Amino acid sequence: MAPRLADTGYHSQENLERCAAAGIDPYIPEARQHHNPPLAERLADDPPAPQGQPTPADANAHRLRTRDGKARYAKRKATVETVFGIIKQVLGFRQFLLRGLRAVQGEWALVCMGWNLKRLFPLKG
């Protein structure tokens, strides 16, 4: 089955059943997951699998409690939209001035260096 990640808002019995019927292993939490769980929770062993034939909701809940499930879903917690917003609004970068893939890659590298320097300066203190 193909794994698919979704936000909490998509958690419903109907969605979980449709995923199961389509051969999809969904990773959809029932409630909002918090960032930075306690170390003991992060290092805990995987819980035992549900006995018998689990419902799609039980299977989904178990997948999210395993180390693999936690690692997969943790990737959804990273957001990059703010970075692009700051690059556009604060740094004023709205379009490439150069043409050609190689030139644009170089220009983008300079923009990214500017962003990184902007972030490093306050962190250095």
PDB file of C-alpha atoms in Angstrom:
ATOM      1  CA  MET A   1       0.000   0.000   0.000  1.00  0.00           C
ATOM      2  CA  ALA A   2       1.122   3.549  -0.711  1.00  0.00           C
ATOM      3  CA  PRO A   3       1.501   5.817   2.356  1.00  0.00           C
ATOM      4  CA  ARG A   4      -0.232   9.204   2.272  1.00  0.00           C
ATOM      5  CA  LEU A   5      -0.010  12.040   4.804  1.00  0.00           C
ATOM      6  CA  ALA A   6      -2.860  14.436   5.580  1.00  0.00           C
ATOM      7  CA  ASP A   7      -3.761  17.115   8.092  1.00  0.00           C
ATOM      8  CA  THR A   8      -5.992  16.568  11.112  1.00  0.00           C
ATOM      9  CA  GLY A   9      -8.931  18.168   9.324  1.00  0.00           C
ATOM     10  CA  TYR A  10      -9.145  15.180   6.977  1.00  0.00           C
ATOM     11  CA  HIS A  11      -9.569  12.634   9.793  1.00  0.00           C
ATOM     12  CA  SER A  12     -12.969  10.988   9.434  1.00  0.00           C
ATOM     13  CA  GLN A  13     -14.238   7.444   9.353  1.00  0.00           C
ATOM     14  CA  GLU A  14     -15.327   7.933   5.742  1.00  0.00           C
ATOM     15  CA  ASN A  15     -11.895   9.172   4.598  1.00  0.00           C
ATOM     16  CA  LEU A  16     -10.104   6.324   6.385  1.00  0.00           C
ATOM     17  CA  GLU A  17     -12.421   3.748   4.818  1.00  0.00           C
ATOM     18  CA  ARG A  18     -11.976   5.258   1.345  1.00  0.00           C
ATOM     19  CA  CYS A  19      -8.195   5.139   1.755  1.00  0.00           C
ATOM     20  CA  ALA A  20      -8.353   1.484   2.801  1.00  0.00           C
ATOM     21  CA  ALA A  21     -10.563   0.655  -0.195  1.00  0.00           C
ATOM     22  CA  ALA A  22      -8.084   2.426  -2.521  1.00  0.00           C
ATOM     23  CA  GLY A  23      -5.097   0.565  -1.067  1.00  0.00           C
ATOM     24  CA  ILE A  24      -3.661   3.648   0.653  1.00  0.00           C
ATOM     25  CA  ASP A  25      -2.053   3.627   4.103  1.00  0.00           C
ATOM     26  CA  PRO A  26      -3.183   6.995   5.500  1.00  0.00           C
ATOM     27  CA  TYR A  27      -1.306   8.892   8.202  1.00  0.00           C
ATOM     28  CA  ILE A  28      -4.039  11.223   9.476  1.00  0.00           C
ATOM     29  CA  PRO A  29      -3.945  12.193  13.165  1.00  0.00           C
ATOM     30  CA  GLU A  30      -7.185  12.439  15.124  1.00  0.00           C
ATOM     31  CA  ALA A  31      -6.072  15.611  16.905  1.00  0.00           C
ATOM     32  CA  ARG A  32      -3.365  18.233  16.525  1.00  0.00           C
ATOM     33  CA  GLN A  33       0.110  16.899  17.291  1.00  0.00           C
ATOM     34  CA  HIS A  34       2.461  19.116  19.251  1.00  0.00           C
ATOM     35  CA  HIS A  35       6.030  19.880  18.310  1.00  0.00           C
ATOM     36  CA  ASN A  36       8.959  18.541  20.360  1.00  0.00           C
ATOM     37  CA  PRO A  37       7.439  15.628  22.303  1.00  0.00           C
ATOM     38  CA  PRO A  38       9.267  14.492  25.456  1.00  0.00           C
ATOM     39  CA  LEU A  39      12.428  12.460  24.895  1.00  0.00           C
ATOM     40  CA  ALA A  40      10.958   9.344  26.519  1.00  0.00           C
ATOM     41  CA  GLU A  41       8.055   9.471  24.070  1.00  0.00           C
ATOM     42  CA  ARG A  42      10.397   9.906  21.094  1.00  0.00           C
ATOM     43  CA  LEU A  43      12.568   6.948  22.109  1.00  0.00           C
ATOM     44  CA  ALA A  44       9.739   4.641  23.144  1.00  0.00           C
ATOM     45  CA  ASP A  45       9.415   1.270  21.418  1.00  0.00           C
ATOM     46  CA  ASP A  46       6.671   0.776  18.875  1.00  0.00           C
ATOM     47  CA  PRO A  47       3.347  -0.221  20.451  1.00  0.00           C
ATOM     48  CA  PRO A  48       2.038  -3.706  19.699  1.00  0.00           C
ATOM     49  CA  ALA A  49      -0.126  -4.025  16.610  1.00  0.00           C
ATOM     50  CA  PRO A  50      -3.890  -4.229  17.122  1.00  0.00           C
ATOM     51  CA  GLN A  51      -5.189  -7.780  17.513  1.00  0.00           C
ATOM     52  CA  GLY A  52      -7.331  -9.396  14.855  1.00  0.00           C
ATOM     53  CA  GLN A  53      -8.613  -7.371  11.902  1.00  0.00           C
ATOM     54  CA  PRO A  54      -8.232  -3.721  12.963  1.00  0.00           C
ATOM     55  CA  THR A  55     -10.626  -1.065  11.721  1.00  0.00           C
ATOM     56  CA  PRO A  56      -9.135   1.555   9.404  1.00  0.00           C
ATOM     57  CA  ALA A  57      -9.181   4.029  12.326  1.00  0.00           C
ATOM     58  CA  ASP A  58      -7.320   1.609  14.625  1.00  0.00           C
ATOM     59  CA  ALA A  59      -4.749   0.808  11.916  1.00  0.00           C
ATOM     60  CA  ASN A  60      -4.221   4.527  11.241  1.00  0.00           C
ATOM     61  CA  ALA A  61      -3.797   5.312  14.955  1.00  0.00           C
ATOM     62  CA  HIS A  62      -1.264   2.488  15.314  1.00  0.00           C
ATOM     63  CA  ARG A  63       0.732   3.624  12.264  1.00  0.00           C
ATOM     64  CA  LEU A  64       1.013   7.130  13.731  1.00  0.00           C
ATOM     65  CA  ARG A  65       2.345   5.775  17.064  1.00  0.00           C
ATOM     66  CA  THR A  66       5.177   3.778  15.470  1.00  0.00           C
ATOM     67  CA  ARG A  67       8.652   5.257  15.003  1.00  0.00           C
ATOM     68  CA  ASP A  68       8.259   5.119  11.241  1.00  0.00           C
ATOM     69  CA  GLY A  69       4.864   6.820  11.426  1.00  0.00           C
ATOM     70  CA  LYS A  70       6.170   9.557  13.717  1.00  0.00           C
ATOM     71  CA  ALA A  71       9.109  10.182  11.404  1.00  0.00           C
ATOM     72  CA  ARG A  72       6.883  10.315   8.310  1.00  0.00           C
ATOM     73  CA  TYR A  73       4.352  12.651   9.876  1.00  0.00           C
ATOM     74  CA  ALA A  74       6.996  14.912  11.424  1.00  0.00           C
ATOM     75  CA  LYS A  75       7.873  16.040   7.910  1.00  0.00           C
ATOM     76  CA  ARG A  76       4.452  17.745   7.666  1.00  0.00           C
ATOM     77  CA  LYS A  77       5.289  19.977  10.633  1.00  0.00           C
ATOM     78  CA  ALA A  78       7.951  21.860   8.705  1.00  0.00           C
ATOM     79  CA  THR A  79       6.682  24.844   6.806  1.00  0.00           C
ATOM     80  CA  VAL A  80       8.571  26.944   4.299  1.00  0.00           C
ATOM     81  CA  GLU A  81       5.863  29.404   3.302  1.00  0.00           C
ATOM     82  CA  THR A  82       7.159  32.023   5.758  1.00  0.00           C
ATOM     83  CA  VAL A  83      10.614  31.863   4.195  1.00  0.00           C
ATOM     84  CA  PHE A  84       9.238  32.647   0.741  1.00  0.00           C
ATOM     85  CA  GLY A  85       7.061  35.413   2.190  1.00  0.00           C
ATOM     86  CA  ILE A  86      10.046  37.065   3.862  1.00  0.00           C
ATOM     87  CA  ILE A  87      12.183  36.705   0.745  1.00  0.00           C
ATOM     88  CA  LYS A  88       9.465  38.428  -1.291  1.00  0.00           C
ATOM     89  CA  GLN A  89       8.315  41.078   1.196  1.00  0.00           C
ATOM     90  CA  VAL A  90      11.348  41.890   3.364  1.00  0.00           C
ATOM     91  CA  LEU A  91      14.188  41.190   0.943  1.00  0.00           C
ATOM     92  CA  GLY A  92      12.137  42.527  -1.971  1.00  0.00           C
ATOM     93  CA  PHE A  93      12.981  39.634  -4.288  1.00  0.00           C
ATOM     94  CA  ARG A  94      10.044  39.280  -6.663  1.00  0.00           C
ATOM     95  CA  GLN A  95      11.617  38.197  -9.948  1.00  0.00           C
ATOM     96  CA  PHE A  96      14.834  36.922 -11.413  1.00  0.00           C
ATOM     97  CA  LEU A  97      16.891  39.529 -13.232  1.00  0.00           C
ATOM     98  CA  LEU A  98      19.035  37.061 -15.142  1.00  0.00           C
ATOM     99  CA  ARG A  99      18.053  34.559 -17.814  1.00  0.00           C
ATOM    100  CA  GLY A 100      19.066  30.954 -18.293  1.00  0.00           C
ATOM    101  CA  LEU A 101      18.972  28.088 -15.833  1.00  0.00           C
ATOM    102  CA  ARG A 102      22.571  28.407 -14.666  1.00  0.00           C
ATOM    103  CA  ALA A 103      22.285  32.183 -14.133  1.00  0.00           C
ATOM    104  CA  VAL A 104      18.982  31.815 -12.260  1.00  0.00           C
ATOM    105  CA  GLN A 105      20.479  29.095 -10.037  1.00  0.00           C
ATOM    106  CA  GLY A 106      23.328  31.453  -9.157  1.00  0.00           C
ATOM    107  CA  GLU A 107      20.938  34.323  -8.470  1.00  0.00           C
ATOM    108  CA  TRP A 108      18.767  32.089  -6.274  1.00  0.00           C
ATOM    109  CA  ALA A 109      21.860  30.926  -4.365  1.00  0.00           C
ATOM    110  CA  LEU A 110      22.665  34.576  -3.601  1.00  0.00           C
ATOM    111  CA  VAL A 111      19.107  35.206  -2.406  1.00  0.00           C
ATOM    112  CA  CYS A 112      19.295  32.145  -0.156  1.00  0.00           C
ATOM    113  CA  MET A 113      22.637  33.296   1.253  1.00  0.00           C
ATOM    114  CA  GLY A 114      21.040  36.655   2.014  1.00  0.00           C
ATOM    115  CA  TRP A 115      18.189  34.918   3.821  1.00  0.00           C
ATOM    116  CA  ASN A 116      20.599  32.747   5.819  1.00  0.00           C
ATOM    117  CA  LEU A 117      22.714  35.758   6.819  1.00  0.00           C
ATOM    118  CA  LYS A 118      19.566  37.604   7.855  1.00  0.00           C
ATOM    119  CA  ARG A 119      18.645  34.663  10.100  1.00  0.00           C
ATOM    120  CA  LEU A 120      22.158  34.091  11.479  1.00  0.00           C
ATOM    121  CA  PHE A 121      22.773  37.704  12.518  1.00  0.00           C
ATOM    122  CA  PRO A 122      20.114  37.775  15.298  1.00  0.00           C
ATOM    123  CA  LEU A 123      21.064  34.265  16.433  1.00  0.00           C
ATOM    124  CA  LYS A 124      24.686  35.281  16.954  1.00  0.00           C
ATOM    125  CA  GLY A 125      23.597  38.041  19.321  1.00  0.00           C
TER     126      GLY A 125
END
